[in-house]
Amino acid sequence: IVEGINSYFEEQMLKGIIDFSLCALPVFSSEIDYEIITEERILIVVPRGHPLLEGMDVSKNSLRNLLYIEPRKLNGQRFISLAPGQGLYRTTQQLFERHGIKPESIMEITNSDTAFRLSAAGVGITVTPECSAIYPSSPVQPVYCSVDNPPFTRKLVAAYKKEGCLSLPARKFIDMAKEIVTTCPDLQIPRDMH
């Protein structure tokens, strides 16, 4: 098992060095095929006490009860983002483009859990997958938000080279991952905001 950025894994698959990668869409090479494993919600994480939240009731905020924020209110804000080449960077850019969000500044880092903790600590706003918020190791809980209802999601996939043949262990791993995410209630994404 190797961790890294999506662009690196695409390159390694095309060279035949690795069999497959678990990553988020999109994949960029037409020589790579994929199978969808699951979807995950994308959250906007805002530090408690942030001026953006002034006048909003956040008392019932949770992962099951996201706060809706008008996209224009995110213009001119400081963001923490993953670096280019990573799947969440691509997702964040899609979200910004879709809603015309123009941050004041963007601090780029390499780990979504770190981005979550920095945001919770008040450094800035971040866009993160829900999995980074499920078991936070931050003493301060941020406010979980969305600019979409239902919230924006991204697809997580098992990607592999089209021309290659997946080994039996790789095939079994992908099938097992698909089965686990469809049968485990904790891995199911809520379909609405309250």
PDB file of N, CA, C and O in Angstrom, residues 121-174:
ATOM      1  N   ALA A 121      -9.174  25.012  13.865  1.00  0.00           N
ATOM      2  CA  ALA A 121      -8.401  25.888  14.758  1.00  0.00           C
ATOM      3  C   ALA A 121      -8.499  27.363  14.381  1.00  0.00           C
ATOM      4  O   ALA A 121      -7.964  28.227  15.078  1.00  0.00           O
ATOM      5  N   GLY A 122      -9.176  27.679  13.269  1.00  0.00           N
ATOM      6  CA  GLY A 122      -9.402  29.075  12.911  1.00  0.00           C
ATOM      7  C   GLY A 122      -8.489  29.646  11.858  1.00  0.00           C
ATOM      8  O   GLY A 122      -8.517  30.843  11.594  1.00  0.00           O
ATOM      9  N   VAL A 123      -7.665  28.812  11.208  1.00  0.00           N
ATOM     10  CA  VAL A 123      -6.715  29.314  10.218  1.00  0.00           C
ATOM     11  C   VAL A 123      -7.398  29.746   8.929  1.00  0.00           C
ATOM     12  O   VAL A 123      -6.962  30.679   8.269  1.00  0.00           O
ATOM     13  N   GLY A 124      -8.484  29.082   8.572  1.00  0.00           N
ATOM     14  CA  GLY A 124      -9.196  29.421   7.339  1.00  0.00           C
ATOM     15  C   GLY A 124     -10.324  28.438   7.102  1.00  0.00           C
ATOM     16  O   GLY A 124     -10.598  27.574   7.931  1.00  0.00           O
ATOM     17  N   ILE A 125     -10.956  28.557   5.960  1.00  0.00           N
ATOM     18  CA  ILE A 125     -12.051  27.684   5.562  1.00  0.00           C
ATOM     19  C   ILE A 125     -11.460  26.611   4.665  1.00  0.00           C
ATOM     20  O   ILE A 125     -10.535  26.874   3.895  1.00  0.00           O
ATOM     21  N   THR A 126     -11.989  25.396   4.756  1.00  0.00           N
ATOM     22  CA  THR A 126     -11.498  24.347   3.865  1.00  0.00           C
ATOM     23  C   THR A 126     -12.649  23.564   3.271  1.00  0.00           C
ATOM     24  O   THR A 126     -13.765  23.571   3.785  1.00  0.00           O
ATOM     25  N   VAL A 127     -12.362  22.925   2.166  1.00  0.00           N
ATOM     26  CA  VAL A 127     -13.286  22.002   1.519  1.00  0.00           C
ATOM     27  C   VAL A 127     -12.713  20.624   1.790  1.00  0.00           C
ATOM     28  O   VAL A 127     -11.535  20.372   1.528  1.00  0.00           O
ATOM     29  N   THR A 128     -13.534  19.733   2.349  1.00  0.00           N
ATOM     30  CA  THR A 128     -13.007  18.439   2.756  1.00  0.00           C
ATOM     31  C   THR A 128     -14.032  17.332   2.535  1.00  0.00           C
ATOM     32  O   THR A 128     -15.231  17.590   2.579  1.00  0.00           O
ATOM     33  N   PRO A 129     -13.554  16.118   2.320  1.00  0.00           N
ATOM     34  CA  PRO A 129     -14.501  15.008   2.247  1.00  0.00           C
ATOM     35  C   PRO A 129     -15.034  14.704   3.645  1.00  0.00           C
ATOM     36  O   PRO A 129     -14.353  14.931   4.647  1.00  0.00           O
ATOM     37  N   GLU A 130     -16.234  14.187   3.688  1.00  0.00           N
ATOM     38  CA  GLU A 130     -16.857  13.890   4.979  1.00  0.00           C
ATOM     39  C   GLU A 130     -16.015  12.945   5.822  1.00  0.00           C
ATOM     40  O   GLU A 130     -15.995  13.049   7.049  1.00  0.00           O
ATOM     41  N   CYS A 131     -15.264  12.046   5.198  1.00  0.00           N
ATOM     42  CA  CYS A 131     -14.458  11.091   5.962  1.00  0.00           C
ATOM     43  C   CYS A 131     -13.427  11.795   6.840  1.00  0.00           C
ATOM     44  O   CYS A 131     -13.050  11.279   7.891  1.00  0.00           O
ATOM     45  N   SER A 132     -12.972  12.986   6.456  1.00  0.00           N
ATOM     46  CA  SER A 132     -12.020  13.727   7.290  1.00  0.00           C
ATOM     47  C   SER A 132     -12.679  14.316   8.522  1.00  0.00           C
ATOM     48  O   SER A 132     -12.000  14.697   9.469  1.00  0.00           O
ATOM     49  N   ALA A 133     -14.008  14.414   8.510  1.00  0.00           N
ATOM     50  CA  ALA A 133     -14.731  15.005   9.639  1.00  0.00           C
ATOM     51  C   ALA A 133     -15.371  13.964  10.553  1.00  0.00           C
ATOM     52  O   ALA A 133     -15.807  14.290  11.645  1.00  0.00           O
ATOM     53  N   ILE A 134     -15.436  12.710  10.109  1.00  0.00           N
ATOM     54  CA  ILE A 134     -16.117  11.693  10.903  1.00  0.00           C
ATOM     55  C   ILE A 134     -15.402  11.416  12.219  1.00  0.00           C
ATOM     56  O   ILE A 134     -16.021  11.320  13.261  1.00  0.00           O
ATOM     57  N   TYR A 135     -14.107  11.284  12.178  1.00  0.00           N
ATOM     58  CA  TYR A 135     -13.335  11.011  13.397  1.00  0.00           C
ATOM     59  C   TYR A 135     -12.292  12.101  13.596  1.00  0.00           C
ATOM     60  O   TYR A 135     -11.097  11.844  13.551  1.00  0.00           O
ATOM     61  N   PRO A 136     -12.738  13.326  13.811  1.00  0.00           N
ATOM     62  CA  PRO A 136     -11.768  14.419  13.924  1.00  0.00           C
ATOM     63  C   PRO A 136     -10.962  14.315  15.218  1.00  0.00           C
ATOM     64  O   PRO A 136     -11.468  13.894  16.251  1.00  0.00           O
ATOM     65  N   SER A 137      -9.710  14.694  15.111  1.00  0.00           N
ATOM     66  CA  SER A 137      -8.870  14.727  16.302  1.00  0.00           C
ATOM     67  C   SER A 137      -8.643  16.175  16.730  1.00  0.00           C
ATOM     68  O   SER A 137      -7.621  16.516  17.265  1.00  0.00           O
ATOM     69  N   SER A 138      -9.616  17.006  16.447  1.00  0.00           N
ATOM     70  CA  SER A 138      -9.525  18.417  16.806  1.00  0.00           C
ATOM     71  C   SER A 138     -10.337  18.665  18.072  1.00  0.00           C
ATOM     72  O   SER A 138     -11.475  18.219  18.172  1.00  0.00           O
ATOM     73  N   PRO A 139      -9.768  19.383  19.042  1.00  0.00           N
ATOM     74  CA  PRO A 139     -10.526  19.659  20.265  1.00  0.00           C
ATOM     75  C   PRO A 139     -11.697  20.615  20.039  1.00  0.00           C
ATOM     76  O   PRO A 139     -12.640  20.645  20.808  1.00  0.00           O
ATOM     77  N   VAL A 140     -11.648  21.386  18.957  1.00  0.00           N
ATOM     78  CA  VAL A 140     -12.711  22.337  18.642  1.00  0.00           C
ATOM     79  C   VAL A 140     -13.453  21.834  17.407  1.00  0.00           C
ATOM     80  O   VAL A 140     -12.838  21.571  16.373  1.00  0.00           O
ATOM     81  N   GLN A 141     -14.763  21.706  17.513  1.00  0.00           N
ATOM     82  CA  GLN A 141     -15.559  21.278  16.363  1.00  0.00           C
ATOM     83  C   GLN A 141     -15.902  22.491  15.500  1.00  0.00           C
ATOM     84  O   GLN A 141     -16.438  23.473  15.993  1.00  0.00           O
ATOM     85  N   PRO A 142     -15.609  22.420  14.215  1.00  0.00           N
ATOM     86  CA  PRO A 142     -15.964  23.507  13.304  1.00  0.00           C
ATOM     87  C   PRO A 142     -17.447  23.427  12.949  1.00  0.00           C
ATOM     88  O   PRO A 142     -18.171  22.560  13.431  1.00  0.00           O
ATOM     89  N   VAL A 143     -17.875  24.287  12.058  1.00  0.00           N
ATOM     90  CA  VAL A 143     -19.241  24.266  11.542  1.00  0.00           C
ATOM     91  C   VAL A 143     -19.185  23.617  10.162  1.00  0.00           C
ATOM     92  O   VAL A 143     -18.372  23.988   9.312  1.00  0.00           O
ATOM     93  N   TYR A 144     -20.040  22.613   9.972  1.00  0.00           N
ATOM     94  CA  TYR A 144     -20.096  21.872   8.715  1.00  0.00           C
ATOM     95  C   TYR A 144     -21.129  22.516   7.810  1.00  0.00           C
ATOM     96  O   TYR A 144     -22.285  22.652   8.178  1.00  0.00           O
ATOM     97  N   CYS A 145     -20.691  22.885   6.610  1.00  0.00           N
ATOM     98  CA  CYS A 145     -21.548  23.652   5.705  1.00  0.00           C
ATOM     99  C   CYS A 145     -21.564  23.045   4.312  1.00  0.00           C
ATOM    100  O   CYS A 145     -20.747  22.194   3.971  1.00  0.00           O
ATOM    101  N   SER A 146     -22.500  23.564   3.513  1.00  0.00           N
ATOM    102  CA  SER A 146     -22.580  23.215   2.105  1.00  0.00           C
ATOM    103  C   SER A 146     -23.120  24.424   1.343  1.00  0.00           C
ATOM    104  O   SER A 146     -23.852  25.234   1.896  1.00  0.00           O
ATOM    105  N   VAL A 147     -22.735  24.501   0.078  1.00  0.00           N
ATOM    106  CA  VAL A 147     -23.297  25.528  -0.796  1.00  0.00           C
ATOM    107  C   VAL A 147     -24.299  24.905  -1.766  1.00  0.00           C
ATOM    108  O   VAL A 147     -24.825  25.583  -2.637  1.00  0.00           O
ATOM    109  N   ASP A 148     -24.540  23.619  -1.613  1.00  0.00           N
ATOM    110  CA  ASP A 148     -25.479  22.882  -2.456  1.00  0.00           C
ATOM    111  C   ASP A 148     -26.458  22.109  -1.574  1.00  0.00           C
ATOM    112  O   ASP A 148     -26.107  21.685  -0.483  1.00  0.00           O
ATOM    113  N   ASN A 149     -27.683  21.913  -2.075  1.00  0.00           N
ATOM    114  CA  ASN A 149     -28.642  21.062  -1.388  1.00  0.00           C
ATOM    115  C   ASN A 149     -29.340  20.204  -2.442  1.00  0.00           C
ATOM    116  O   ASN A 149     -30.128  20.735  -3.205  1.00  0.00           O
ATOM    117  N   PRO A 150     -29.037  18.916  -2.524  1.00  0.00           N
ATOM    118  CA  PRO A 150     -28.192  18.153  -1.614  1.00  0.00           C
ATOM    119  C   PRO A 150     -26.722  18.539  -1.772  1.00  0.00           C
ATOM    120  O   PRO A 150     -26.333  19.097  -2.801  1.00  0.00           O
ATOM    121  N   PRO A 151     -25.913  18.232  -0.755  1.00  0.00           N
ATOM    122  CA  PRO A 151     -24.501  18.603  -0.809  1.00  0.00           C
ATOM    123  C   PRO A 151     -23.775  17.976  -1.999  1.00  0.00           C
ATOM    124  O   PRO A 151     -24.108  16.884  -2.461  1.00  0.00           O
ATOM    125  N   PHE A 152     -22.788  18.700  -2.471  1.00  0.00           N
ATOM    126  CA  PHE A 152     -21.908  18.258  -3.548  1.00  0.00           C
ATOM    127  C   PHE A 152     -21.241  16.945  -3.131  1.00  0.00           C
ATOM    128  O   PHE A 152     -20.887  16.766  -1.971  1.00  0.00           O
ATOM    129  N   THR A 153     -21.092  16.011  -4.054  1.00  0.00           N
ATOM    130  CA  THR A 153     -20.409  14.754  -3.764  1.00  0.00           C
ATOM    131  C   THR A 153     -19.340  14.509  -4.815  1.00  0.00           C
ATOM    132  O   THR A 153     -19.341  15.130  -5.882  1.00  0.00           O
ATOM    133  N   ARG A 154     -18.453  13.611  -4.472  1.00  0.00           N
ATOM    134  CA  ARG A 154     -17.475  13.147  -5.459  1.00  0.00           C
ATOM    135  C   ARG A 154     -17.487  11.627  -5.445  1.00  0.00           C
ATOM    136  O   ARG A 154     -17.827  10.998  -4.441  1.00  0.00           O
ATOM    137  N   LYS A 155     -17.121  11.053  -6.568  1.00  0.00           N
ATOM    138  CA  LYS A 155     -17.091   9.608  -6.695  1.00  0.00           C
ATOM    139  C   LYS A 155     -15.687   9.090  -6.390  1.00  0.00           C
ATOM    140  O   LYS A 155     -14.708   9.612  -6.923  1.00  0.00           O
ATOM    141  N   LEU A 156     -15.633   8.071  -5.550  1.00  0.00           N
ATOM    142  CA  LEU A 156     -14.380   7.383  -5.270  1.00  0.00           C
ATOM    143  C   LEU A 156     -14.360   6.109  -6.103  1.00  0.00           C
ATOM    144  O   LEU A 156     -15.352   5.380  -6.156  1.00  0.00           O
ATOM    145  N   VAL A 157     -13.239   5.863  -6.736  1.00  0.00           N
ATOM    146  CA  VAL A 157     -13.155   4.769  -7.703  1.00  0.00           C
ATOM    147  C   VAL A 157     -11.920   3.904  -7.486  1.00  0.00           C
ATOM    148  O   VAL A 157     -10.955   4.331  -6.849  1.00  0.00           O
ATOM    149  N   ALA A 158     -11.981   2.714  -8.038  1.00  0.00           N
ATOM    150  CA  ALA A 158     -10.795   1.882  -8.208  1.00  0.00           C
ATOM    151  C   ALA A 158     -10.402   2.064  -9.671  1.00  0.00           C
ATOM    152  O   ALA A 158     -11.177   1.738 -10.573  1.00  0.00           O
ATOM    153  N   ALA A 159      -9.246   2.654  -9.896  1.00  0.00           N
ATOM    154  CA  ALA A 159      -8.780   2.947 -11.257  1.00  0.00           C
ATOM    155  C   ALA A 159      -7.663   1.981 -11.633  1.00  0.00           C
ATOM    156  O   ALA A 159      -6.854   1.592 -10.782  1.00  0.00           O
ATOM    157  N   TYR A 160      -7.634   1.590 -12.903  1.00  0.00           N
ATOM    158  CA  TYR A 160      -6.615   0.658 -13.369  1.00  0.00           C
ATOM    159  C   TYR A 160      -6.406   0.859 -14.873  1.00  0.00           C
ATOM    160  O   TYR A 160      -7.253   1.417 -15.573  1.00  0.00           O
ATOM    161  N   LYS A 161      -5.272   0.372 -15.350  1.00  0.00           N
ATOM    162  CA  LYS A 161      -4.931   0.514 -16.759  1.00  0.00           C
ATOM    163  C   LYS A 161      -5.893  -0.311 -17.614  1.00  0.00           C
ATOM    164  O   LYS A 161      -6.157  -1.475 -17.316  1.00  0.00           O
ATOM    165  N   LYS A 162      -6.442   0.297 -18.672  1.00  0.00           N
ATOM    166  CA  LYS A 162      -7.417  -0.392 -19.530  1.00  0.00           C
ATOM    167  C   LYS A 162      -6.850  -1.657 -20.155  1.00  0.00           C
ATOM    168  O   LYS A 162      -7.528  -2.679 -20.219  1.00  0.00           O
ATOM    169  N   GLU A 163      -5.649  -1.600 -20.630  1.00  0.00           N
ATOM    170  CA  GLU A 163      -5.064  -2.734 -21.351  1.00  0.00           C
ATOM    171  C   GLU A 163      -4.649  -3.865 -20.428  1.00  0.00           C
ATOM    172  O   GLU A 163      -4.507  -4.996 -20.864  1.00  0.00           O
ATOM    173  N   GLY A 164      -4.421  -3.570 -19.172  1.00  0.00           N
ATOM    174  CA  GLY A 164      -3.940  -4.594 -18.249  1.00  0.00           C
ATOM    175  C   GLY A 164      -5.060  -5.505 -17.770  1.00  0.00           C
ATOM    176  O   GLY A 164      -6.236  -5.224 -17.922  1.00  0.00           O
ATOM    177  N   CYS A 165      -4.658  -6.607 -17.209  1.00  0.00           N
ATOM    178  CA  CYS A 165      -5.609  -7.544 -16.629  1.00  0.00           C
ATOM    179  C   CYS A 165      -5.401  -7.506 -15.119  1.00  0.00           C
ATOM    180  O   CYS A 165      -4.278  -7.706 -14.644  1.00  0.00           O
ATOM    181  N   LEU A 166      -6.467  -7.211 -14.396  1.00  0.00           N
ATOM    182  CA  LEU A 166      -6.345  -7.175 -12.945  1.00  0.00           C
ATOM    183  C   LEU A 166      -6.057  -8.568 -12.399  1.00  0.00           C
ATOM    184  O   LEU A 166      -6.666  -9.549 -12.833  1.00  0.00           O
ATOM    185  N   SER A 167      -5.138  -8.638 -11.446  1.00  0.00           N
ATOM    186  CA  SER A 167      -4.853  -9.915 -10.796  1.00  0.00           C
ATOM    187  C   SER A 167      -6.071 -10.331  -9.973  1.00  0.00           C
ATOM    188  O   SER A 167      -6.917  -9.494  -9.627  1.00  0.00           O
ATOM    189  N   LEU A 168      -6.163 -11.596  -9.648  1.00  0.00           N
ATOM    190  CA  LEU A 168      -7.274 -12.101  -8.841  1.00  0.00           C
ATOM    191  C   LEU A 168      -7.330 -11.399  -7.480  1.00  0.00           C
ATOM    192  O   LEU A 168      -8.417 -10.969  -7.064  1.00  0.00           O
ATOM    193  N   PRO A 169      -6.191 -11.216  -6.778  1.00  0.00           N
ATOM    194  CA  PRO A 169      -6.267 -10.490  -5.499  1.00  0.00           C
ATOM    195  C   PRO A 169      -6.753  -9.039  -5.663  1.00  0.00           C
ATOM    196  O   PRO A 169      -7.525  -8.547  -4.839  1.00  0.00           O
ATOM    197  N   ALA A 170      -6.332  -8.372  -6.731  1.00  0.00           N
ATOM    198  CA  ALA A 170      -6.789  -6.992  -6.966  1.00  0.00           C
ATOM    199  C   ALA A 170      -8.288  -6.979  -7.232  1.00  0.00           C
ATOM    200  O   ALA A 170      -9.026  -6.139  -6.699  1.00  0.00           O
ATOM    201  N   ARG A 171      -8.772  -7.918  -8.051  1.00  0.00           N
ATOM    202  CA  ARG A 171     -10.204  -8.012  -8.349  1.00  0.00           C
ATOM    203  C   ARG A 171     -11.011  -8.261  -7.078  1.00  0.00           C
ATOM    204  O   ARG A 171     -12.044  -7.641  -6.851  1.00  0.00           O
ATOM    205  N   LYS A 172     -10.522  -9.179  -6.247  1.00  0.00           N
ATOM    206  CA  LYS A 172     -11.219  -9.491  -4.991  1.00  0.00           C
ATOM    207  C   LYS A 172     -11.213  -8.290  -4.049  1.00  0.00           C
ATOM    208  O   LYS A 172     -12.208  -8.032  -3.371  1.00  0.00           O
ATOM    209  N   PHE A 173     -10.114  -7.541  -3.997  1.00  0.00           N
ATOM    210  CA  PHE A 173     -10.047  -6.356  -3.146  1.00  0.00           C
ATOM    211  C   PHE A 173     -11.085  -5.322  -3.580  1.00  0.00           C
ATOM    212  O   PHE A 173     -11.807  -4.767  -2.755  1.00  0.00           O
ATOM    213  N   ILE A 174     -11.163  -5.070  -4.875  1.00  0.00           N
ATOM    214  CA  ILE A 174     -12.129  -4.084  -5.394  1.00  0.00           C
ATOM    215  C   ILE A 174     -13.557  -4.534  -5.107  1.00  0.00           C
ATOM    216  O   ILE A 174     -14.383  -3.747  -4.635  1.00  0.00           O
TER     217      ILE A 174
END
